[in-house]
Tab-separated table of C-alpha atoms in Angstrom:
chain	number	residue	atom	x	y	z
A	1	MET	CA	-0.026	0.017	-0.064
A	2	LEU	CA	1.307	3.426	-0.827
A	3	GLU	CA	1.951	6.013	1.740
A	4	PRO	CA	-0.476	8.918	1.399
A	5	THR	CA	1.170	12.176	0.243
A	6	PRO	CA	0.430	15.667	1.281
A	7	SER	CA	-1.210	16.372	-2.135
A	8	ASP	CA	-3.811	13.630	-1.239
A	9	LEU	CA	-4.924	15.501	1.848
A	10	PRO	CA	-7.401	18.003	0.202
A	11	SER	CA	-9.186	15.129	-1.468
A	12	GLN	CA	-9.196	13.087	1.680
A	13	VAL	CA	-10.645	15.997	3.558
A	14	GLN	CA	-13.301	16.562	1.008
A	15	SER	CA	-14.232	12.953	1.089
A	16	LEU	CA	-14.620	13.130	4.797
A	17	LEU	CA	-16.744	16.242	4.492
A	18	ASP	CA	-18.937	14.529	1.933
A	19	TYR	CA	-19.286	11.590	4.189
A	20	CYS	CA	-20.219	13.716	7.136
A	21	ALA	CA	-22.853	15.540	5.126
A	22	GLN	CA	-24.294	12.231	3.944
A	23	LEU	CA	-24.386	10.970	7.586
A	24	GLU	CA	-26.147	14.212	8.766
A	25	ARG	CA	-28.833	13.715	6.011
A	26	GLN	CA	-29.373	10.098	7.064
A	27	ASN	CA	-29.521	11.118	10.658
A	28	ARG	CA	-32.033	13.803	10.009
A	29	GLN	CA	-34.120	11.337	7.936
A	30	LEU	CA	-33.906	8.800	10.686
A	31	ARG	CA	-35.029	11.335	13.265
A	32	GLU	CA	-37.885	12.372	11.136
A	33	ARG	CA	-38.970	8.833	10.508
A	34	GLN	CA	-38.643	8.118	14.348
A	35	GLN	CA	-40.837	11.112	15.201
A	36	SER	CA	-43.452	9.873	12.619
A	37	LEU	CA	-43.454	6.431	14.030
A	38	LEU	CA	-43.804	7.789	17.608
A	39	GLN	CA	-46.876	9.837	16.399
A	40	GLU	CA	-48.419	6.857	14.727
A	41	ARG	CA	-47.805	4.669	17.794
A	42	ASN	CA	-49.605	7.259	20.042
A	43	ARG	CA	-52.452	7.505	17.597
A	44	LEU	CA	-52.853	3.728	17.591
A	45	ARG	CA	-52.715	3.619	21.386
A	46	ILE	CA	-55.628	6.139	21.510
A	47	VAL	CA	-57.616	4.035	18.999
A	48	ARG	CA	-56.848	0.851	20.941
A	49	ASP	CA	-57.942	2.479	24.264
A	50	GLU	CA	-61.210	3.828	22.651
A	51	THR	CA	-61.855	0.397	21.089
A	52	GLN	CA	-61.291	-1.342	24.390
A	53	LYS	CA	-63.714	0.937	26.181
A	54	GLN	CA	-66.341	0.266	23.465
A	55	VAL	CA	-65.956	-3.488	23.737
A	56	GLU	CA	-66.115	-3.330	27.504
A	57	ALA	CA	-69.324	-1.205	27.242
A	58	MET	CA	-70.781	-3.888	24.911
A	59	ILE	CA	-69.909	-6.700	27.242
A	60	ASP	CA	-71.469	-4.730	30.192
A	61	ARG	CA	-74.660	-4.300	28.183
A	62	LEU	CA	-74.797	-7.972	27.148
A	63	ARG	CA	-74.398	-8.925	30.799
A	64	ALA	CA	-77.063	-6.650	31.852
A	65	MET	CA	-79.410	-8.214	29.128
A	66	GLU	CA	-78.798	-11.629	30.645
A	67	ARG	CA	-80.020	-10.676	34.052
């Protein structure tokens, strides 16, 4: 393997800067996706809780009809 020369340094620095920019974009996208998934999870929890209450109310009405 060849030893890097000082003339290689600018291209190596640019490569690192490009890679950092790519990682920043990916990180931003992942954070946005995470936020979206958290919002969806919260929405689904609310729907689940409402559905559970409705089912429990139906069961209570059915039990009351049996008496």
